[in-house]
């Protein structure tokens, strides 16, 4: 009943003025084609071949490394090989942080090595290492409450144990210990910083790297993550009640500036080439793994989805733009550069979202769109429901990691939530390798992206992108 | 029927000559006490506290390292703290192999680092590393069949994938690739050697070290194990059909000789102090982990079992001897030294076996004993059956790793097979840490060792130990 009245109102408005209040809908033919794309994607291994190619031929590709350039060359070549209509790059400049070597050890009372990894933007330790007493906190709040005198000159160690969750929400707490903890410890006069890795692989002797929240020009201290069994061991040693001394030997730091690039491929729209559906992933990865789940998968899902649309008998009405972002890992540098450059064209972005949460199946969709596009979102949801995607009409759509920056400018956006139960077992570690990807689950992602992108490209009407739209949708929280 | 007639025969013989053919039996009172020891062990956390102490206070303790001495000091102190009646050491001399650093990478066609670890007795690479083309084989047999011209100057790579088994029998194949492969490749003129780690953790980016079969004075070449995902990656790179070049940079090798020691603690027998039930584990571990399952657990199980017997109102009839062996990992050096020293007293070894297969529950018992002691073994089996141990009368008892050497001299021996389903996930890796031990399963092992050791110590009669006995039982196969 309500739905009918809205439609009537919309049609009436369309007749009256042709703008704004018109209900956005997906034509029936486009829905049928989207269903075909969805079903075809489930049988298609293009995404798996793409992520295998990237992780095998380039491997680890930390922003600013030699492999960063090779990754860009790979992406340009891959877009071209897939037949994209337009392939180009846009420069992204960021501080160049390098990891050269890292080691750590308990010095006293029970000398033994520790498995740890330096965090992004950590400065190196003095030559010969940093040796200091460890002071342990159970949470970031406990460190916030600590008297600076209790940490001065010491290595602050925060022991927060992340839990597995389907939506990965505990990473909120876990990553805060990694980002907010180091500058807080530095401000209180600590000499160094350690955390139990922000990861859910409780029994693997592999540390999780990731960026800190050190700000340029403010004080920074050597900061590293312990593997979870090493955190357990450090706890056991501390439990003897004797002073515990640890040595950190980190050779790393910011060495200058680097200009990489977002690499972009387009399937050009037939009717409205300047209106774009924006999808993508990020091309950079952390250095210990080969960046299969983070985020080779995202790049592959978006490329393969657009390729399926490319292979239709005719081009979609609007452009499908696939963006392989530069340096997401060290602070959304690619996404921010993109929004800086394209923010004032935000109204031309029909709808967008990025894949950057591994390769588990999408199980939930939510959207930040104008109210009169809500029915079109339901049409998309109906096409995705048979492959396990539940529509949550109450949550906003944040657009994913880098594209959150365009959403913040006013781009209508989806959230396509993947099953991340095991994502943080491997995230930012040497274990982020191709074997962690289930090809069938990857294909389900492609089905979701191909179907939604095509429907958005064919919609009669827009989803409400406009400068400043959705500022209060809560997606950034 | 058969059993009765044997008993009659045995009693008759005992009356006639008092030796040899007498059936060995366990007195009913000893069986009852063994049942109490078993039940007490299940509630006792001494073994867990011991292995926690060793792995926390000493940590990794590779034979000949600084930590080797600290481990011996720990063992002497622990035996004394537990109240053992006699604590002593016996020297063990072996070649000193050191690992200083190790790294590897694919150089061409797709440059990227590899996770690998040098194998025991591997020589180092030349300064600057060894760079050579890789030639892959699927099995040791395929390498055996290879024309030397096809491997000369190359890095031989054998890709054998181990499977999880409750009894771990696939380690037979897996370890052969690690031990026999390197000298075979060296003999054929290869420049280096790689294998997929002899481990069952298919998805962990952690390599399994272990000893090679290089013989002193014969040709050796740098040899290392790849983590399983790295072997997968190397396979993918090789599948492109281009020549694949790998660089190994191993700084390791034999630097001399070292004299460590077996550390021995005894609960002295009241009636026959010079007759011993021998149990134990090995004190050394590989260096990347803390040697919890290999073999802190074994040392702890034996110490805790003997401690329970020690705490009985009176000492057992025979001595319970716990041996913490030196340098098992690089070739049973402690076990061989022990057998060299004590082989001619083998008849005094009532029964023996060593725990060296992790901390999973014992599920099978078998024995190599004289026929007239078979009923006593059944009495032991009856006490162990309620805690999940099945008696297999057809298999031999090998005595475990180091004590296999005493069994080879003629010591009556058990095999107490643990559930090793996950043992090779962690074996010889950084992941061999305390968190892999389930305290309840560890306690079940103690129950088994305490009950069997006590019954063997109290037996009326022996189990057939004699020089050269059991030579044909098949235990060494």
Short mmCIF file of C-alpha atoms in Angstrom, two decimals, chain A:
data_model
loop_
_atom_site.label_atom_id
_atom_site.label_comp_id
_atom_site.label_asym_id
_atom_site.label_seq_id
_atom_site.Cartn_x
_atom_site.Cartn_y
_atom_site.Cartn_z
CA UNK A 1 0.00 0.00 0.00
CA UNK A 2 2.61 2.46 1.04
CA UNK A 3 4.80 1.33 -1.81
CA UNK A 4 2.05 1.88 -4.34
CA UNK A 5 1.33 5.37 -3.10
CA UNK A 6 5.01 6.26 -3.29
CA UNK A 7 5.14 5.03 -6.85
CA UNK A 8 2.06 7.03 -7.77
CA UNK A 9 3.55 10.08 -6.16
CA UNK A 10 6.79 9.51 -7.98
CA UNK A 11 5.21 9.10 -11.35
CA UNK A 12 3.13 12.20 -10.68
CA UNK A 13 6.25 14.16 -9.75
CA UNK A 14 8.07 12.92 -12.78
CA UNK A 15 5.28 14.18 -14.96
CA UNK A 16 5.11 17.45 -13.06
CA UNK A 17 8.78 18.48 -13.03
CA UNK A 18 10.96 15.55 -14.08
CA UNK A 19 13.33 15.80 -11.12
CA UNK A 20 14.03 15.19 -7.44
CA UNK A 21 10.96 13.41 -6.14
CA UNK A 22 10.81 10.93 -9.03
CA UNK A 23 11.17 7.38 -7.74
CA UNK A 24 14.26 5.69 -9.09
CA UNK A 25 13.50 2.27 -10.56
CA UNK A 26 15.36 -0.44 -12.38
CA UNK A 27 13.72 -1.39 -15.68
CA UNK A 28 12.50 -4.97 -15.85
CA UNK A 29 14.85 -5.83 -18.70
CA UNK A 30 17.81 -4.64 -16.63
CA UNK A 31 16.69 -6.79 -13.71
CA UNK A 32 16.57 -9.83 -15.98
CA UNK A 33 20.03 -9.08 -17.34
CA UNK A 34 21.32 -8.60 -13.79
CA UNK A 35 19.97 -12.01 -12.87
CA UNK A 36 21.82 -13.48 -15.82
CA UNK A 37 25.02 -11.67 -14.85
CA UNK A 38 24.63 -12.99 -11.30
CA UNK A 39 24.20 -16.56 -12.47
CA UNK A 40 26.99 -16.29 -14.99
CA UNK A 41 29.35 -14.88 -12.34
CA UNK A 42 28.80 -17.91 -10.12
CA UNK A 43 30.24 -20.07 -12.89
CA UNK A 44 33.06 -17.71 -13.79
CA UNK A 45 36.61 -17.96 -12.50
CA UNK A 46 37.89 -14.66 -13.85
CA UNK A 47 38.24 -13.10 -10.40
CA UNK A 48 40.20 -16.06 -9.09
CA UNK A 49 42.49 -15.93 -12.10
CA UNK A 50 43.01 -12.20 -11.56
CA UNK A 51 43.88 -12.49 -7.86
CA UNK A 52 46.12 -15.47 -8.61
CA UNK A 53 47.88 -13.43 -11.28
CA UNK A 54 48.39 -10.42 -9.01
CA UNK A 55 49.56 -12.35 -5.97
CA UNK A 56 51.81 -14.66 -7.98
CA UNK A 57 53.34 -12.25 -10.48
CA UNK A 58 53.68 -9.25 -8.16
CA UNK A 59 53.31 -10.76 -4.71
CA UNK A 60 53.70 -8.35 -1.79
CA UNK A 61 53.29 -4.73 -2.92
CA UNK A 62 53.72 -2.33 -0.10
CA UNK A 63 52.99 1.27 -1.03
CA UNK A 64 56.15 2.90 -2.28
CA UNK A 65 58.12 -0.31 -2.69
CA UNK A 66 59.59 -1.49 -5.98
CA UNK A 67 56.58 -3.76 -6.21
CA UNK A 68 54.22 -0.78 -6.04
CA UNK A 69 55.29 0.17 -9.56
CA UNK A 70 55.08 -3.41 -10.75
CA UNK A 71 51.58 -3.66 -9.32
CA UNK A 72 50.49 -0.56 -11.22
CA UNK A 73 51.99 -1.92 -14.42
CA UNK A 74 50.20 -5.18 -13.75
CA UNK A 75 46.86 -3.40 -13.20
CA UNK A 76 47.15 -1.33 -16.37
CA UNK A 77 48.04 -4.43 -18.36
CA UNK A 78 45.27 -6.48 -16.79
CA UNK A 79 42.58 -3.86 -17.46
CA UNK A 80 43.75 -3.71 -21.07
CA UNK A 81 43.90 -7.47 -21.44
CA UNK A 82 40.34 -7.69 -20.13
CA UNK A 83 39.25 -5.21 -22.80
CA UNK A 84 38.27 -2.25 -20.64
CA UNK A 85 37.35 0.77 -22.77
CA UNK A 86 39.51 3.25 -20.92
CA UNK A 87 42.51 2.68 -18.67
CA UNK A 88 44.34 5.46 -16.87
CA UNK A 89 46.11 6.42 -13.67
CA UNK A 90 45.85 9.33 -11.29
CA UNK A 91 48.81 10.22 -9.07
CA UNK A 92 48.75 9.72 -5.32
CA UNK A 93 51.51 11.16 -3.13
CA UNK A 94 52.26 9.95 0.38
CA UNK A 95 55.05 9.64 2.93
CA UNK A 96 57.30 6.70 2.09
CA UNK A 97 57.69 4.34 5.03
CA UNK A 98 60.10 1.42 4.73
CA UNK A 99 60.62 -1.73 6.75
CA UNK A 100 64.17 -3.02 6.45
CA UNK A 101 64.56 -5.42 9.36
CA UNK A 102 62.97 -6.18 12.69
CA UNK A 103 63.59 -8.38 15.67
CA UNK A 104 62.85 -8.46 19.34
CA UNK A 105 63.69 -10.43 22.44
CA UNK A 106 63.04 -10.77 26.11
CA UNK A 107 66.37 -9.82 27.68
CA UNK A 108 65.55 -10.50 31.33
CA UNK A 109 64.69 -12.44 33.35
CA UNK A 110 64.34 -15.23 30.76
CA UNK A 111 66.20 -14.36 27.55
CA UNK A 112 64.52 -15.57 24.37
CA UNK A 113 63.46 -14.19 20.99
CA UNK A 114 60.02 -12.71 20.34
CA UNK A 115 58.10 -12.83 17.08
CA UNK A 116 57.01 -9.29 16.32
CA UNK A 117 56.58 -6.88 13.44
CA UNK A 118 57.03 -3.12 13.20
CA UNK A 119 53.92 -1.03 12.64
CA UNK A 120 53.45 1.45 9.81
CA UNK A 121 55.11 4.84 10.44
CA UNK A 122 57.05 3.42 13.38
CA UNK A 123 60.47 5.04 13.61
CA UNK A 124 63.42 2.71 13.94
CA UNK A 125 65.15 2.03 17.20
CA UNK A 126 68.61 3.45 17.88
CA UNK A 127 71.45 1.41 16.41
CA UNK A 128 71.91 -1.57 18.72
CA UNK A 129 68.26 -1.57 19.63
CA UNK A 130 66.03 -0.17 22.33
CA UNK A 131 66.17 -2.04 25.63
CA UNK A 132 63.69 -1.08 28.32
CA UNK A 133 61.41 -2.44 30.98
CA UNK A 134 57.92 -3.48 29.95
CA UNK A 135 54.81 -2.04 31.57
CA UNK A 136 51.60 -3.84 30.72
CA UNK A 137 48.06 -2.53 30.31
CA UNK A 138 44.93 -4.51 29.59
CA UNK A 139 43.28 -1.86 27.46
CA UNK A 140 43.71 1.49 25.77
CA UNK A 141 41.56 3.01 28.51
CA UNK A 142 43.94 1.73 31.15
CA UNK A 143 46.81 3.44 29.32
CA UNK A 144 44.76 6.63 29.03
CA UNK A 145 44.29 6.58 32.79
CA UNK A 146 47.95 5.85 33.54
CA UNK A 147 50.19 8.33 35.31
CA UNK A 148 52.93 9.34 32.82
CA UNK A 149 55.49 8.67 35.54
CA UNK A 150 54.57 4.98 35.39
CA UNK A 151 55.39 4.66 31.70
CA UNK A 152 58.19 7.15 31.19
CA UNK A 153 61.18 5.52 29.50
CA UNK A 154 59.44 2.15 29.40
CA UNK A 155 57.99 -0.04 26.69
CA UNK A 156 54.22 0.17 26.98
CA UNK A 157 52.52 -3.14 26.19
CA UNK A 158 48.77 -3.36 25.67
CA UNK A 159 47.23 -6.81 25.72
CA UNK A 160 43.85 -6.76 24.02
CA UNK A 161 42.68 -10.08 22.59
CA UNK A 162 40.47 -9.75 19.50
CA UNK A 163 37.51 -12.07 18.98
CA UNK A 164 36.22 -13.61 15.78
CA UNK A 165 32.97 -12.04 14.55
CA UNK A 166 31.14 -12.51 11.26
CA UNK A 167 31.12 -8.76 10.64
CA UNK A 168 34.58 -8.26 12.13
CA UNK A 169 33.36 -5.51 14.43
CA UNK A 170 35.90 -6.30 17.13
CA UNK A 171 38.52 -4.83 14.82
CA UNK A 172 37.20 -1.49 16.00
CA UNK A 173 38.72 -2.14 19.41
CA UNK A 174 41.68 -4.09 18.09
CA UNK A 175 42.75 -1.51 15.56
CA UNK A 176 42.32 1.32 18.06
CA UNK A 177 44.96 -0.30 20.25
CA UNK A 178 47.27 -0.28 17.22
CA UNK A 179 46.47 3.23 15.93
CA UNK A 180 45.69 5.28 19.04
CA UNK A 181 47.96 3.42 21.43
CA UNK A 182 51.38 4.38 20.04
CA UNK A 183 50.85 8.17 19.95
CA UNK A 184 49.24 8.04 23.38
CA UNK A 185 52.19 6.11 24.80
CA UNK A 186 54.59 8.53 23.09
CA UNK A 187 52.77 11.52 24.55
CA UNK A 188 53.14 10.01 28.02
CA UNK A 189 56.86 9.63 27.56
CA UNK A 190 57.12 5.91 26.80
CA UNK A 191 60.24 4.73 24.98
CA UNK A 192 58.49 2.08 22.90
CA UNK A 193 55.21 0.36 22.27
CA UNK A 194 54.04 -3.22 21.92
CA UNK A 195 50.63 -4.73 21.48
CA UNK A 196 49.20 -8.19 21.12
CA UNK A 197 48.53 -8.31 17.38
CA UNK A 198 45.12 -7.06 16.30
CA UNK A 199 44.21 -10.48 14.95
CA UNK A 200 42.08 -13.50 15.75
CA UNK A 201 44.56 -16.32 15.11
CA UNK A 202 45.23 -17.02 18.78
CA UNK A 203 47.71 -19.84 18.16
CA UNK A 204 49.81 -18.70 15.20
CA UNK A 205 53.30 -17.37 15.76
CA UNK A 206 52.77 -14.69 13.11
CA UNK A 207 52.45 -10.99 13.95
CA UNK A 208 49.94 -8.63 12.36
CA UNK A 209 51.30 -5.35 11.07
CA UNK A 210 49.20 -2.29 10.29
CA UNK A 211 49.40 1.44 10.50
CA UNK A 212 49.78 3.50 13.66
CA UNK A 213 48.09 6.83 14.26
CA UNK A 214 51.35 8.78 14.52
CA UNK A 215 50.85 12.24 13.01
CA UNK A 216 53.54 13.88 10.97
CA UNK A 217 55.50 16.32 13.07
CA UNK A 218 54.40 14.87 16.39
CA UNK A 219 56.40 12.57 18.63
CA UNK A 220 56.66 8.96 17.55
CA UNK A 221 58.28 5.97 19.22
CA UNK A 222 59.22 2.51 17.96
CA UNK A 223 56.04 0.45 17.84
CA UNK A 224 55.51 -3.22 17.06
CA UNK A 225 52.97 -6.01 17.32
CA UNK A 226 53.66 -9.35 19.01
CA UNK A 227 52.19 -12.57 17.69
CA UNK A 228 49.48 -13.84 19.97
CA UNK A 229 51.55 -16.76 21.38
CA UNK A 230 54.37 -14.29 22.06
CA UNK A 231 51.94 -12.05 23.94
CA UNK A 232 50.92 -15.12 25.95
CA UNK A 233 54.57 -15.83 26.65
CA UNK A 234 55.29 -12.24 27.68
CA UNK A 235 52.30 -12.44 30.04
CA UNK A 236 53.66 -15.62 31.59
CA UNK A 237 57.07 -14.04 32.07
CA UNK A 238 55.51 -10.91 33.60
CA UNK A 239 53.50 -13.14 35.96
CA UNK A 240 56.73 -14.15 37.73
CA UNK A 241 56.60 -10.65 39.22
CA UNK A 242 60.17 -9.70 38.31
CA UNK A 243 61.03 -6.67 36.16
CA UNK A 244 60.87 -7.74 32.52
CA UNK A 245 63.21 -6.14 30.02
CA UNK A 246 62.61 -6.35 26.29
CA UNK A 247 64.83 -5.34 23.40
CA UNK A 248 63.33 -4.02 20.17
CA UNK A 249 65.55 -3.79 17.13
CA UNK A 250 63.57 -2.14 14.35
CA UNK A 251 65.17 -0.74 11.24
CA UNK A 252 62.33 1.14 9.60
CA UNK A 253 60.96 4.61 9.17
CA UNK A 254 59.81 7.36 6.85
CA UNK A 255 62.46 8.13 4.25
CA UNK A 256 60.75 10.74 2.09
CA UNK A 257 57.79 11.02 -0.18
CA UNK A 258 56.55 8.79 -2.98
CA UNK A 259 54.11 9.30 -5.78
CA UNK A 260 52.18 6.23 -6.80
CA UNK A 261 48.82 6.13 -8.52
CA UNK A 262 45.26 4.95 -8.47
CA UNK A 263 44.81 2.73 -11.51
CA UNK A 264 41.41 3.02 -13.14
CA UNK A 265 39.63 1.00 -15.80
CA UNK A 266 36.26 1.83 -17.29
CA UNK A 267 33.52 0.14 -19.22
CA UNK A 268 32.15 3.27 -20.83
CA UNK A 269 28.45 4.04 -20.57
CA UNK A 270 26.49 4.14 -23.81
CA UNK A 271 23.96 6.79 -22.85
CA UNK A 272 25.57 8.69 -19.98
CA UNK A 273 29.30 8.07 -20.18
CA UNK A 274 30.07 10.73 -17.57
CA UNK A 275 27.80 9.14 -14.98
CA UNK A 276 29.62 6.40 -13.13
CA UNK A 277 29.04 3.41 -10.94
CA UNK A 278 32.22 3.26 -8.89
CA UNK A 279 33.56 -0.04 -7.60
CA UNK A 280 37.04 -1.22 -6.72
CA UNK A 281 39.53 -2.42 -4.21
CA UNK A 282 43.01 -1.34 -3.22
CA UNK A 283 46.07 -2.38 -5.12
CA UNK A 284 48.65 -2.01 -2.36
CA UNK A 285 49.17 -4.65 0.31
CA UNK A 286 51.21 -5.01 3.42
CA UNK A 287 54.61 -6.54 2.84
CA UNK A 288 54.69 -9.83 4.74
CA UNK A 289 51.92 -11.55 2.75
CA UNK A 290 50.99 -11.45 -0.91
CA UNK A 291 47.84 -9.42 -0.28
CA UNK A 292 45.35 -12.00 -1.49
CA UNK A 293 42.50 -11.25 0.90
CA UNK A 294 43.71 -7.67 1.49
CA UNK A 295 43.04 -6.65 -1.10
CA UNK A 296 43.81 -8.60 -4.23
CA UNK A 297 40.36 -10.08 -3.80
CA UNK A 298 38.68 -6.68 -3.89
CA UNK A 299 40.51 -5.63 -7.04
CA UNK A 300 39.69 -8.97 -8.65
CA UNK A 301 36.01 -8.89 -7.68
CA UNK A 302 35.54 -5.42 -9.16
CA UNK A 303 37.54 -6.14 -12.32
CA UNK A 304 35.71 -9.42 -12.93
CA UNK A 305 32.28 -7.87 -12.28
CA UNK A 306 32.94 -5.06 -14.75
CA UNK A 307 34.33 -7.55 -17.25
CA UNK A 308 31.06 -9.52 -17.17
CA UNK A 309 29.18 -6.30 -17.90
CA UNK A 310 31.71 -5.46 -20.62
CA UNK A 311 30.97 -8.77 -22.29
CA UNK A 312 27.23 -8.10 -22.61
CA UNK A 313 25.95 -7.49 -26.16
CA UNK A 314 25.95 -3.76 -25.54
CA UNK A 315 27.53 -1.33 -23.12
CA UNK A 316 25.55 -0.33 -20.02
CA UNK A 317 23.80 3.06 -19.96
CA UNK A 318 26.26 4.48 -17.45
CA UNK A 319 29.97 3.92 -17.01
CA UNK A 320 31.27 1.18 -14.72
CA UNK A 321 34.45 2.53 -13.18
CA UNK A 322 36.82 0.15 -11.44
CA UNK A 323 39.36 1.87 -9.21
CA UNK A 324 42.43 0.03 -7.91
CA UNK A 325 43.41 2.39 -5.15
CA UNK A 326 46.95 3.29 -4.09
CA UNK A 327 48.15 3.02 -0.51
CA UNK A 328 44.97 2.27 1.38
CA UNK A 329 46.97 0.56 4.09
CA UNK A 330 48.85 3.52 5.46
CA UNK A 331 45.88 5.83 5.69
CA UNK A 332 43.49 5.78 2.72
CA UNK A 333 45.93 7.85 0.67
CA UNK A 334 44.46 6.67 -2.62
CA UNK A 335 40.90 7.17 -1.47
CA UNK A 336 41.58 10.62 -0.13
CA UNK A 337 43.43 11.69 -3.27
CA UNK A 338 40.54 10.40 -5.31
CA UNK A 339 37.96 12.31 -3.29
CA UNK A 340 40.11 15.45 -3.38
CA UNK A 341 40.21 15.26 -7.15
CA UNK A 342 36.67 14.11 -7.83
CA UNK A 343 34.68 15.37 -4.86
CA UNK A 344 33.19 18.24 -6.80
CA UNK A 345 31.85 15.82 -9.42
CA UNK A 346 30.16 13.73 -6.74
CA UNK A 347 26.70 14.16 -8.29
CA UNK A 348 27.92 12.19 -11.30
CA UNK A 349 28.63 9.17 -9.13
CA UNK A 350 25.46 7.13 -9.48
CA UNK A 351 26.31 4.65 -6.72
CA UNK A 352 29.50 3.17 -5.38
CA UNK A 353 31.12 0.72 -3.05
CA UNK A 354 34.48 -0.94 -2.60
CA UNK A 355 35.38 -4.51 -1.67
CA UNK A 356 38.02 -4.64 1.06
CA UNK A 357 37.16 -7.28 3.59
CA UNK A 358 38.56 -10.45 2.10
CA UNK A 359 36.89 -13.01 -0.09
CA UNK A 360 34.15 -14.40 2.13
CA UNK A 361 30.62 -14.33 0.72
CA UNK A 362 28.55 -11.16 0.91
CA UNK A 363 25.74 -11.78 3.40
CA UNK A 364 24.34 -8.31 4.04
CA UNK A 365 23.57 -5.24 1.97
CA UNK A 366 22.71 -1.80 3.22
CA UNK A 367 22.54 1.54 1.44
CA UNK A 368 22.77 5.27 1.92
CA UNK A 369 20.56 6.61 -0.86
CA UNK A 370 17.82 9.17 -1.18
CA UNK A 371 14.40 7.94 0.01
CA UNK A 372 12.97 7.86 -3.49
CA UNK A 373 15.69 5.42 -4.56
CA UNK A 374 14.91 2.98 -1.77
CA UNK A 375 12.66 0.88 -4.01
CA UNK A 376 15.43 0.52 -6.56
CA UNK A 377 17.65 -0.71 -3.72
CA UNK A 378 14.95 -3.25 -2.91
CA UNK A 379 15.01 -4.35 -6.55
CA UNK A 380 18.77 -4.88 -6.24
CA UNK A 381 18.23 -6.72 -2.97
CA UNK A 382 15.69 -9.03 -4.61
CA UNK A 383 18.26 -10.05 -7.21
CA UNK A 384 20.89 -10.68 -4.53
CA UNK A 385 18.67 -12.50 -2.03
CA UNK A 386 18.88 -15.89 -3.81
CA UNK A 387 22.68 -15.87 -3.35
CA UNK A 388 22.51 -15.26 0.39
CA UNK A 389 22.50 -11.49 0.69
CA UNK A 390 20.07 -10.08 3.27
CA UNK A 391 18.97 -6.50 2.89
CA UNK A 392 19.17 -4.41 6.04
CA UNK A 393 17.14 -1.26 5.40
CA UNK A 394 18.12 0.32 8.70
CA UNK A 395 21.88 0.48 8.31
CA UNK A 396 23.69 3.07 6.19
CA UNK A 397 25.91 2.18 3.23
CA UNK A 398 29.42 3.38 3.81
CA UNK A 399 31.02 2.67 0.43
CA UNK A 400 33.90 0.61 1.79
CA UNK A 401 37.38 1.80 2.70
CA UNK A 402 38.70 4.23 0.06
CA UNK A 403 35.30 5.01 -1.42
CA UNK A 404 34.15 6.07 2.05
CA UNK A 405 35.91 9.28 1.11
CA UNK A 406 33.64 9.85 -1.88
CA UNK A 407 30.65 8.88 0.24
CA UNK A 408 31.75 11.52 2.73
CA UNK A 409 31.57 14.00 -0.15
CA UNK A 410 28.00 12.93 -0.92
CA UNK A 411 28.18 9.82 -3.09
CA UNK A 412 25.27 7.41 -2.70
CA UNK A 413 26.81 4.21 -1.44
CA UNK A 414 26.21 0.60 -0.54
CA UNK A 415 27.77 -1.55 2.10
CA UNK A 416 28.15 -5.14 0.91
CA UNK A 417 29.25 -6.94 4.05
CA UNK A 418 31.35 -10.06 3.57
CA UNK A 419 31.65 -12.92 6.01
CA UNK A 420 34.81 -11.91 7.83
CA UNK A 421 34.84 -14.64 10.45
CA UNK A 422 38.40 -15.65 9.54
CA UNK A 423 39.54 -12.42 7.90
CA UNK A 424 41.45 -11.25 10.95
CA UNK A 425 43.21 -14.59 11.28
CA UNK A 426 45.31 -13.60 8.25
CA UNK A 427 44.86 -9.84 7.89
CA UNK A 428 48.15 -7.90 7.62
CA UNK A 429 50.28 -11.01 8.05
CA UNK A 430 52.50 -13.31 6.03
CA UNK A 431 49.49 -15.61 5.96
CA UNK A 432 47.54 -13.36 3.61
CA UNK A 433 48.10 -15.68 0.66
CA UNK A 434 46.05 -17.09 -2.19
CA UNK A 435 45.23 -20.36 -0.44
CA UNK A 436 42.97 -18.41 1.95
CA UNK A 437 40.55 -17.65 -0.89
CA UNK A 438 37.70 -20.01 -1.67
CA UNK A 439 37.05 -19.62 -5.41
CA UNK A 440 33.31 -20.25 -5.06
CA UNK A 441 32.96 -17.60 -2.37
CA UNK A 442 34.97 -15.19 -4.49
CA UNK A 443 32.62 -15.82 -7.41
CA UNK A 444 29.61 -15.04 -5.19
CA UNK A 445 31.15 -11.63 -4.57
CA UNK A 446 31.52 -11.08 -8.29
CA UNK A 447 27.88 -12.02 -8.76
CA UNK A 448 26.88 -9.39 -6.21
CA UNK A 449 29.04 -6.67 -7.73
CA UNK A 450 28.10 -7.42 -11.32
CA UNK A 451 24.37 -7.49 -10.58
CA UNK A 452 24.25 -4.36 -8.46
CA UNK A 453 26.58 -2.37 -10.72
CA UNK A 454 24.58 -3.21 -13.79
CA UNK A 455 21.26 -2.35 -12.18
CA UNK A 456 22.63 0.94 -10.89
CA UNK A 457 23.98 1.72 -14.36
CA UNK A 458 20.60 1.01 -15.98
CA UNK A 459 18.41 2.70 -13.38
CA UNK A 460 15.78 5.16 -14.38
CA UNK A 461 16.85 7.91 -12.05
CA UNK A 462 19.66 8.42 -9.57
CA UNK A 463 20.38 7.39 -5.97
CA UNK A 464 20.76 10.85 -4.52
CA UNK A 465 24.46 11.61 -4.86
CA UNK A 466 24.97 15.33 -4.25
CA UNK A 467 27.54 17.46 -2.47
CA UNK A 468 27.08 16.98 1.25
CA UNK A 469 24.36 14.35 0.96
CA UNK A 470 24.38 11.55 3.59
CA UNK A 471 26.55 13.53 5.97
CA UNK A 472 24.46 12.35 8.89
CA UNK A 473 23.89 8.72 7.91
CA UNK A 474 26.24 7.43 10.56
CA UNK A 475 28.38 5.46 8.10
CA UNK A 476 31.53 7.08 9.34
CA UNK A 477 30.98 6.09 12.93
#
